[in-house]
PDB file of C-alpha atoms in Angstrom:
ATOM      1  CA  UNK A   1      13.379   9.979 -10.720  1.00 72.00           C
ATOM      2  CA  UNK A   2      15.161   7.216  -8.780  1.00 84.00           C
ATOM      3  CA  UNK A   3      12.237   4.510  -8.864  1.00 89.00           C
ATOM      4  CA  UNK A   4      14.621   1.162  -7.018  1.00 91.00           C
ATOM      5  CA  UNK A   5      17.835   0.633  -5.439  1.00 94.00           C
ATOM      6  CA  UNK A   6      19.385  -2.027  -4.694  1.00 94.00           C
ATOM      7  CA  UNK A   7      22.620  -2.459  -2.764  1.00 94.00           C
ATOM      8  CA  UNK A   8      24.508  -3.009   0.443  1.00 95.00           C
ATOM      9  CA  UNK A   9      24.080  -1.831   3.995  1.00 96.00           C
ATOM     10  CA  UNK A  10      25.943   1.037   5.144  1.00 95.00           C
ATOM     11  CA  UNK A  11      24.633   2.191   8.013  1.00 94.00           C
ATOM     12  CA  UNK A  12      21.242   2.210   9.874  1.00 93.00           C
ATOM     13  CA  UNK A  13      19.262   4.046  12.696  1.00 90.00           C
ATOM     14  CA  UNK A  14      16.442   3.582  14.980  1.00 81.00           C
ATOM     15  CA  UNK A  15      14.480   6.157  13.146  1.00 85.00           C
ATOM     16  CA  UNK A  16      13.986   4.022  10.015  1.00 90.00           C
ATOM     17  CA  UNK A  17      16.978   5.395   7.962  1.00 94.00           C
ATOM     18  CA  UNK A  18      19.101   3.425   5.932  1.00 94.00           C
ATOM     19  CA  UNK A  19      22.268   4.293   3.970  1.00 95.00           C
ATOM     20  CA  UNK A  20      22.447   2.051   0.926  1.00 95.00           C
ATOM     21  CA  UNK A  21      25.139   1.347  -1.179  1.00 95.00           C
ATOM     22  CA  UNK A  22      25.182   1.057  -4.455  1.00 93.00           C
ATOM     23  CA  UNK A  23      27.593   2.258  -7.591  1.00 91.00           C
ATOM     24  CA  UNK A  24      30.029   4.081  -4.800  1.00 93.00           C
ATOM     25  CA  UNK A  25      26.892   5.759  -3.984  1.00 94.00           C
ATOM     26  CA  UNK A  26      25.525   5.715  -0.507  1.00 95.00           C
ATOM     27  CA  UNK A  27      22.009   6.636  -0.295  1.00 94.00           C
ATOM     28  CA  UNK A  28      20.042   7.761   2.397  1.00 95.00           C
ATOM     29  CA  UNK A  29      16.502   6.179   2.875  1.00 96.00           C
ATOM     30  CA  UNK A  30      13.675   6.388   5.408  1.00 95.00           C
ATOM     31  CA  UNK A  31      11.911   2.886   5.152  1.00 95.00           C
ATOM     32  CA  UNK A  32       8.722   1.297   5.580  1.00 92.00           C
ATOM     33  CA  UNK A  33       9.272  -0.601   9.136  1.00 92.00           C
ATOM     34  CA  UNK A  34       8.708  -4.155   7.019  1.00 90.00           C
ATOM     35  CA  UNK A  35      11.760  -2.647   4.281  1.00 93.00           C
ATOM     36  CA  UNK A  36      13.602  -1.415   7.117  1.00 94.00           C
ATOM     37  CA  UNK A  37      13.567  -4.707   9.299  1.00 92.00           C
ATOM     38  CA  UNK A  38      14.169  -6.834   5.619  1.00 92.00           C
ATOM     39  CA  UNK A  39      17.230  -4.901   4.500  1.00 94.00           C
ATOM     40  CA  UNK A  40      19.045  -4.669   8.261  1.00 94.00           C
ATOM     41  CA  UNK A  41      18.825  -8.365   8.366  1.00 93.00           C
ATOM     42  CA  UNK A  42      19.821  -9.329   5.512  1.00 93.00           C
ATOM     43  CA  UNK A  43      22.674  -6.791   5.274  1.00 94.00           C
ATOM     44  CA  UNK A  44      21.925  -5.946   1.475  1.00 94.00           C
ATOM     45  CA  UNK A  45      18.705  -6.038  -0.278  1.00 93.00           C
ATOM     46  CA  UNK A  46      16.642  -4.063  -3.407  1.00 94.00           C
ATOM     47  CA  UNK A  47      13.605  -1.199  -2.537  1.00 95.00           C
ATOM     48  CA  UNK A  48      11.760   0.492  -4.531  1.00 95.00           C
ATOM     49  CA  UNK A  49      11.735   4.320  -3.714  1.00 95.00           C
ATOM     50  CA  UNK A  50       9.971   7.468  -3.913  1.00 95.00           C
ATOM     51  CA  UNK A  51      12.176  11.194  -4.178  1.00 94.00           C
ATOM     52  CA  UNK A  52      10.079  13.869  -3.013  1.00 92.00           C
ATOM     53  CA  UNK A  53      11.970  16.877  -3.632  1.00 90.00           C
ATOM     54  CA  UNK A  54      11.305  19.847  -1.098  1.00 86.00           C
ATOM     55  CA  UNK A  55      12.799  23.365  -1.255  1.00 85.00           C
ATOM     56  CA  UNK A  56      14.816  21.734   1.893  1.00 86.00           C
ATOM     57  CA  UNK A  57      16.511  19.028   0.188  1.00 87.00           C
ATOM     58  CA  UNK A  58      15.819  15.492  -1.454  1.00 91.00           C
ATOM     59  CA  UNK A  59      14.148  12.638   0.512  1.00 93.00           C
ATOM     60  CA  UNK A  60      14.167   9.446  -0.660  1.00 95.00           C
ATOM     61  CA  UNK A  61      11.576   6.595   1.130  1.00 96.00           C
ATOM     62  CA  UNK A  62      12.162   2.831   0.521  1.00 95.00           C
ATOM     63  CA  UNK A  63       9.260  -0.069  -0.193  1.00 95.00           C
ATOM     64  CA  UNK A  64       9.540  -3.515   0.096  1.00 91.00           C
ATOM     65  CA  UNK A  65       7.062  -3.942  -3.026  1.00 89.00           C
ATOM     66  CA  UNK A  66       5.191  -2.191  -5.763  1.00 88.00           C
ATOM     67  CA  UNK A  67       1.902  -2.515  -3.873  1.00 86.00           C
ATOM     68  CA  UNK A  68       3.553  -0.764  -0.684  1.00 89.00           C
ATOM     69  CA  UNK A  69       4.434   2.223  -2.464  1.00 91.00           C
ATOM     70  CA  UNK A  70       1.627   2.309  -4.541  1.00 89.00           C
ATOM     71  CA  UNK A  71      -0.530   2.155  -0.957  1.00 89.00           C
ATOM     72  CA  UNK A  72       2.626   4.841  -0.176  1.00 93.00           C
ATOM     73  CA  UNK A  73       1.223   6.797  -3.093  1.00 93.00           C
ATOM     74  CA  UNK A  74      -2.240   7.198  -2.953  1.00 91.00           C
ATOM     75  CA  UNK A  75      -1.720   7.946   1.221  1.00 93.00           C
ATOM     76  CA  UNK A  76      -0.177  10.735   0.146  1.00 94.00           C
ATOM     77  CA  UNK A  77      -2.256  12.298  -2.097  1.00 92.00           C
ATOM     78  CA  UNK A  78      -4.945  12.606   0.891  1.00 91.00           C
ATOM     79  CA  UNK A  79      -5.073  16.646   2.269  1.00 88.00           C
ATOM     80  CA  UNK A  80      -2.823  16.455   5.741  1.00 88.00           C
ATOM     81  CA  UNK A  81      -0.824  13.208   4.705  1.00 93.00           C
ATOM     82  CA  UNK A  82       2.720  14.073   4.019  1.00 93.00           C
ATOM     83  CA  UNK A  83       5.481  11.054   3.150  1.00 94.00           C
ATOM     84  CA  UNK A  84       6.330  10.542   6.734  1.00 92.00           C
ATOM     85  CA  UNK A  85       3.061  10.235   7.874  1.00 94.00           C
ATOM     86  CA  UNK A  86       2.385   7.649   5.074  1.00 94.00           C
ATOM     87  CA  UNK A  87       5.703   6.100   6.285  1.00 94.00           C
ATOM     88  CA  UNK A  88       4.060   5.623   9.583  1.00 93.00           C
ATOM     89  CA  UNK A  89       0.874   4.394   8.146  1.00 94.00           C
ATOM     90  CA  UNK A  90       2.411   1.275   6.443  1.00 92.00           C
ATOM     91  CA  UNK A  91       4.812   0.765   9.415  1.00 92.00           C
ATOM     92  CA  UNK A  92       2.226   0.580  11.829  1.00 91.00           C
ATOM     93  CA  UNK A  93       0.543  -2.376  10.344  1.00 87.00           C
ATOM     94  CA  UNK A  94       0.943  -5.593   7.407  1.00 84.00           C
ATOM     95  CA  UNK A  95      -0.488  -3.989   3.838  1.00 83.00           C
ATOM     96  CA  UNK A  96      -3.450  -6.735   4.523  1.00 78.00           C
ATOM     97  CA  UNK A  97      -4.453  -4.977   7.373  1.00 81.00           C
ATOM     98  CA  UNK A  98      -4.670  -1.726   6.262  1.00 86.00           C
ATOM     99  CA  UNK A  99      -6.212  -3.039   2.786  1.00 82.00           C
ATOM    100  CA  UNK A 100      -8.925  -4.519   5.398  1.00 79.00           C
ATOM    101  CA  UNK A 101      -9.458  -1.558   7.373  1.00 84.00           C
ATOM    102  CA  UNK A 102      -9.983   0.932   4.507  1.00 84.00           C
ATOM    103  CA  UNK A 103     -12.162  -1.324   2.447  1.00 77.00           C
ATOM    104  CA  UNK A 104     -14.298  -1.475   6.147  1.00 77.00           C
ATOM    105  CA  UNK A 105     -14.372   1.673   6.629  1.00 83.00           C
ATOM    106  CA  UNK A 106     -12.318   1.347  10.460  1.00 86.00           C
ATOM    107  CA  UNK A 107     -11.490   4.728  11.488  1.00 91.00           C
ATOM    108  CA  UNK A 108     -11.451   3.384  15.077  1.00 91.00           C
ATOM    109  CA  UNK A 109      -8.269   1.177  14.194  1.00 90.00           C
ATOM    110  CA  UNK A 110      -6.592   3.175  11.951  1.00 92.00           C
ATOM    111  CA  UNK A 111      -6.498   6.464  14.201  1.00 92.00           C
ATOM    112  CA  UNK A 112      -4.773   4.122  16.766  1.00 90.00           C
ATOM    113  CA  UNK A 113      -1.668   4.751  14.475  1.00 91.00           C
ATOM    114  CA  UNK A 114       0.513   7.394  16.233  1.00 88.00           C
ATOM    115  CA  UNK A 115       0.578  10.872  15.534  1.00 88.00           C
ATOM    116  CA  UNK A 116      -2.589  10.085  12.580  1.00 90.00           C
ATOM    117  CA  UNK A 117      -5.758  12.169  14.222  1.00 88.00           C
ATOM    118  CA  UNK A 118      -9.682  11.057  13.786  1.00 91.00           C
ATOM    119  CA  UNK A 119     -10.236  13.625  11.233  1.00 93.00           C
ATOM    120  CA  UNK A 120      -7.542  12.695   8.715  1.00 93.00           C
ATOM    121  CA  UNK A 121      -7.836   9.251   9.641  1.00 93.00           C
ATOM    122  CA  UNK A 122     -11.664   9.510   8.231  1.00 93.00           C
ATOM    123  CA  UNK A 123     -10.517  11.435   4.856  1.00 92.00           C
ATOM    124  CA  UNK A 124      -7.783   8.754   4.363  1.00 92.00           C
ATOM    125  CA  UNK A 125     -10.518   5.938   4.612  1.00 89.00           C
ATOM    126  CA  UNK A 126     -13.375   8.250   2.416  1.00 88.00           C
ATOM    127  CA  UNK A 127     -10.504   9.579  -0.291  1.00 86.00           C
ATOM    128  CA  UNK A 128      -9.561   6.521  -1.158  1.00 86.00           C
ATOM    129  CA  UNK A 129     -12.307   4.294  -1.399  1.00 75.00           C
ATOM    130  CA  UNK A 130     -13.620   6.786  -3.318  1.00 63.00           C
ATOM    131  CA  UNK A 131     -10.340   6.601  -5.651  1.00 60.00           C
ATOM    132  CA  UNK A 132     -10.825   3.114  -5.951  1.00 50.00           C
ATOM    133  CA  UNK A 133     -14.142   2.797  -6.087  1.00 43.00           C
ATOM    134  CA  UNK A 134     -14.254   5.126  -9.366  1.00 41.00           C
ATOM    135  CA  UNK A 135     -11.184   3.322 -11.209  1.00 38.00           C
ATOM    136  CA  UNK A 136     -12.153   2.057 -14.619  1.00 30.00           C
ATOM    137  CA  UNK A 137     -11.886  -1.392 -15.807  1.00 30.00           C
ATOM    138  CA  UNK A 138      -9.069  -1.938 -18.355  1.00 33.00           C
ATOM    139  CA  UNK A 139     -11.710  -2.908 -21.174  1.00 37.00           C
ATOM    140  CA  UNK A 140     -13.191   0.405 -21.257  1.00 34.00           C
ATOM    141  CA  UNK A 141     -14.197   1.610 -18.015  1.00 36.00           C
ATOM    142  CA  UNK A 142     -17.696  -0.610 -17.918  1.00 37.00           C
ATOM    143  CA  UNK A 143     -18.985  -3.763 -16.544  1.00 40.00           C
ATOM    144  CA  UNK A 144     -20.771  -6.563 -19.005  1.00 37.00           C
ATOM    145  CA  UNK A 145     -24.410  -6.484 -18.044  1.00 39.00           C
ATOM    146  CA  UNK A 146     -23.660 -10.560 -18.280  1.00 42.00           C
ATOM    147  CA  UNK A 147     -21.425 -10.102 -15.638  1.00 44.00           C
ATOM    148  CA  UNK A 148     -21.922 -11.873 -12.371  1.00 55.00           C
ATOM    149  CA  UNK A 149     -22.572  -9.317  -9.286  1.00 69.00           C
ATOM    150  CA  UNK A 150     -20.603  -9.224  -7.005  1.00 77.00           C
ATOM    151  CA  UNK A 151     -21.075  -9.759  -3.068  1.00 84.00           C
ATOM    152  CA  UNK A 152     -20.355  -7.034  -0.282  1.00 83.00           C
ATOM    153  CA  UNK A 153     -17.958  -9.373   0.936  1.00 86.00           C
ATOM    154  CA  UNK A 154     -16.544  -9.672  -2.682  1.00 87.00           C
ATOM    155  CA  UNK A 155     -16.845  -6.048  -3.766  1.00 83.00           C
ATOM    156  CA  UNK A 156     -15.259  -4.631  -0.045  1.00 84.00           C
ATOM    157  CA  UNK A 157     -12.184  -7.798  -1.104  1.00 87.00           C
ATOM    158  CA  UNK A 158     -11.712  -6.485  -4.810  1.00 85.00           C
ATOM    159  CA  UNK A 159     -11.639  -2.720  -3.107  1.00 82.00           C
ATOM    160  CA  UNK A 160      -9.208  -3.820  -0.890  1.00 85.00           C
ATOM    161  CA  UNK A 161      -7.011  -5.539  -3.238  1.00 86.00           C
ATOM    162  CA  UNK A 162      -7.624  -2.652  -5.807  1.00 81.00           C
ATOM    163  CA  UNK A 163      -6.146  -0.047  -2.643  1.00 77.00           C
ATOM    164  CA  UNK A 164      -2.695  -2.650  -2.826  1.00 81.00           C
ATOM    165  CA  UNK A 165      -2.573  -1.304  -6.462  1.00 77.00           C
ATOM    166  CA  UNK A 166      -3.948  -4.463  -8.478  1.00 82.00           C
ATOM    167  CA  UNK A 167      -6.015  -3.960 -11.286  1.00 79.00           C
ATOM    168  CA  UNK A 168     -10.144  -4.404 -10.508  1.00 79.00           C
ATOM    169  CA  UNK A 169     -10.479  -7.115 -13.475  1.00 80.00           C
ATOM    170  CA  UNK A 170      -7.278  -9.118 -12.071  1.00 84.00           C
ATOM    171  CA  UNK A 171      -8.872  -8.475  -8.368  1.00 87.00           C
ATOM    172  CA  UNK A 172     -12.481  -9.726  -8.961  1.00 87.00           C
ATOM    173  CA  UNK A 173     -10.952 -13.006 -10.757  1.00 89.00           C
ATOM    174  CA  UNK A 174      -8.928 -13.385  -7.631  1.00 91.00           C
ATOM    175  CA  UNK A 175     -11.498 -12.945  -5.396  1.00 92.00           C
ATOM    176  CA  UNK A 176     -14.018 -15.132  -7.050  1.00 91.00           C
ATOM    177  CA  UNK A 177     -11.320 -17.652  -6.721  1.00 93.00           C
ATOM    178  CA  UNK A 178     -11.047 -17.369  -2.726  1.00 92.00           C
ATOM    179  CA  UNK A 179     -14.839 -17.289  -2.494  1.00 92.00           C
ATOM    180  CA  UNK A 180     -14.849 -20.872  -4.490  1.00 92.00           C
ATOM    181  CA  UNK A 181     -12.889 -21.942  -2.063  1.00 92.00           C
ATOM    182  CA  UNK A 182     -14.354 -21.406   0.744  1.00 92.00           C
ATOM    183  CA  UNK A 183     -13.169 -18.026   2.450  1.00 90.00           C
ATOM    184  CA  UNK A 184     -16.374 -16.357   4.036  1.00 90.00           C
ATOM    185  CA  UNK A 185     -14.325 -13.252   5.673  1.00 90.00           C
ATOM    186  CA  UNK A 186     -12.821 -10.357   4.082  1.00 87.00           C
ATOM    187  CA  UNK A 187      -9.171 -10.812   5.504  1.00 88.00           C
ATOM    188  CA  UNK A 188      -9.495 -15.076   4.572  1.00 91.00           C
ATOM    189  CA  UNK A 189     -10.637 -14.149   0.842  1.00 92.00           C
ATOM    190  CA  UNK A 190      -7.564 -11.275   0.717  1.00 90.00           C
ATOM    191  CA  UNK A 191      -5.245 -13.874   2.255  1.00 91.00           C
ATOM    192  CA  UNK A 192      -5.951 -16.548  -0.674  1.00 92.00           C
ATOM    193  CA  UNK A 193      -6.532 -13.895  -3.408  1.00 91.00           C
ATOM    194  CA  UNK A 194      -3.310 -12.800  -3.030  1.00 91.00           C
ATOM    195  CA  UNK A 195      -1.846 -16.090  -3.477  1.00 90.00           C
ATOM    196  CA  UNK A 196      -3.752 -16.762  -6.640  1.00 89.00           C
ATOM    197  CA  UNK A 197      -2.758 -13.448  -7.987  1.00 84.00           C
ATOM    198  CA  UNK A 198       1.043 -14.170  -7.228  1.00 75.00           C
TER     199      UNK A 198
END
């Protein structure tokens, strides 16, 4: 499994393919628009990848960060949501975004992306809130009953932090954070959560 590369620019196309270099290697990569647009500028860069081996050939698809393939990841285990269509997902909009608009349930908005119908765009948003929903905390899978509850503001933030690939307990502390501070809106409390997680 070829998990990162990092290298220089060979070549590039309007299609979101890269060749990177790396070793005397060149390899070929279909990008996330935010990789794609990071790497071409820069001339050289590091992604983290995904080979999904077909009885066609080997594809490999390039991330900017952990939590874009791990969104990459659990698009694609959705029925009707192949790589490229993930690809397209996470191209058509910042990971915040799409965090938001799972964790709110907006099929309107995220069946604007092209080529993704109403139908799939519905299991995306019910599969994986339903994924995250059930994950288990670290400590064994069950809240203290001395634990504070949280708000629907707080719970659809931790969801939507949790769908980036963070773990619940780190994403609740987070969250609780942002709310202390002030942030009374789902994308404010992500935007600040994120920074106290980093």
């Amino acid at each position: 499994m070829i998990g990162f590369i990092k290298g220089n620019l060979i070549s590039a196309n309007s299609n979101g393919v890269i060749v990177l270099e790396t070793g005397g290697i060149g390899y070929e990569i279909t990008c996330s628009a935010q990789a794609y647009e990071l790497i071409v500028n820069q001339g050289k860069g590091e992604l983290f990848t995904y080979l999904n081996v077909r009885e066609d050939g080997f594809y490999l698809y390039g991330f900017i960060s952990q939590e874009e393939k791990s969104m990459f990841l659990k698009l694609i285990t959705v029925s009707g949501v192949g790589p490229k269509m993930g690809i397209a997902v996470l191209s058509s909009m910042p990971l915040n975004e799409l965090a938001f608009i799972i964790a709110s349930q907006d099929v309107k908005s995220l069946s604007k992306v092209k080529g993704l119908g109403k139908k799939t765009a519905e299991r995306i948003i019910l599969e994986l809130r339903e994924n995250i929903s059930q994950l288990d905390l670290p400590e064994g899978g069950k809240k203290s009953k001395d634990a504070p509850k949280l708000s629907t503001l707080e719970e659809d933030s931790v969801i939507a932090l949790m769908s980036l690939g963070f773990l619940r307990s780190e994403s609740e502390t987070a969250v609780k954070v942002a709310t202390e501070r002030g942030a009374d809106t789902i994308e404010s409390v992500i935007t600040i959560a994120l920074q106290v997680i980093r």
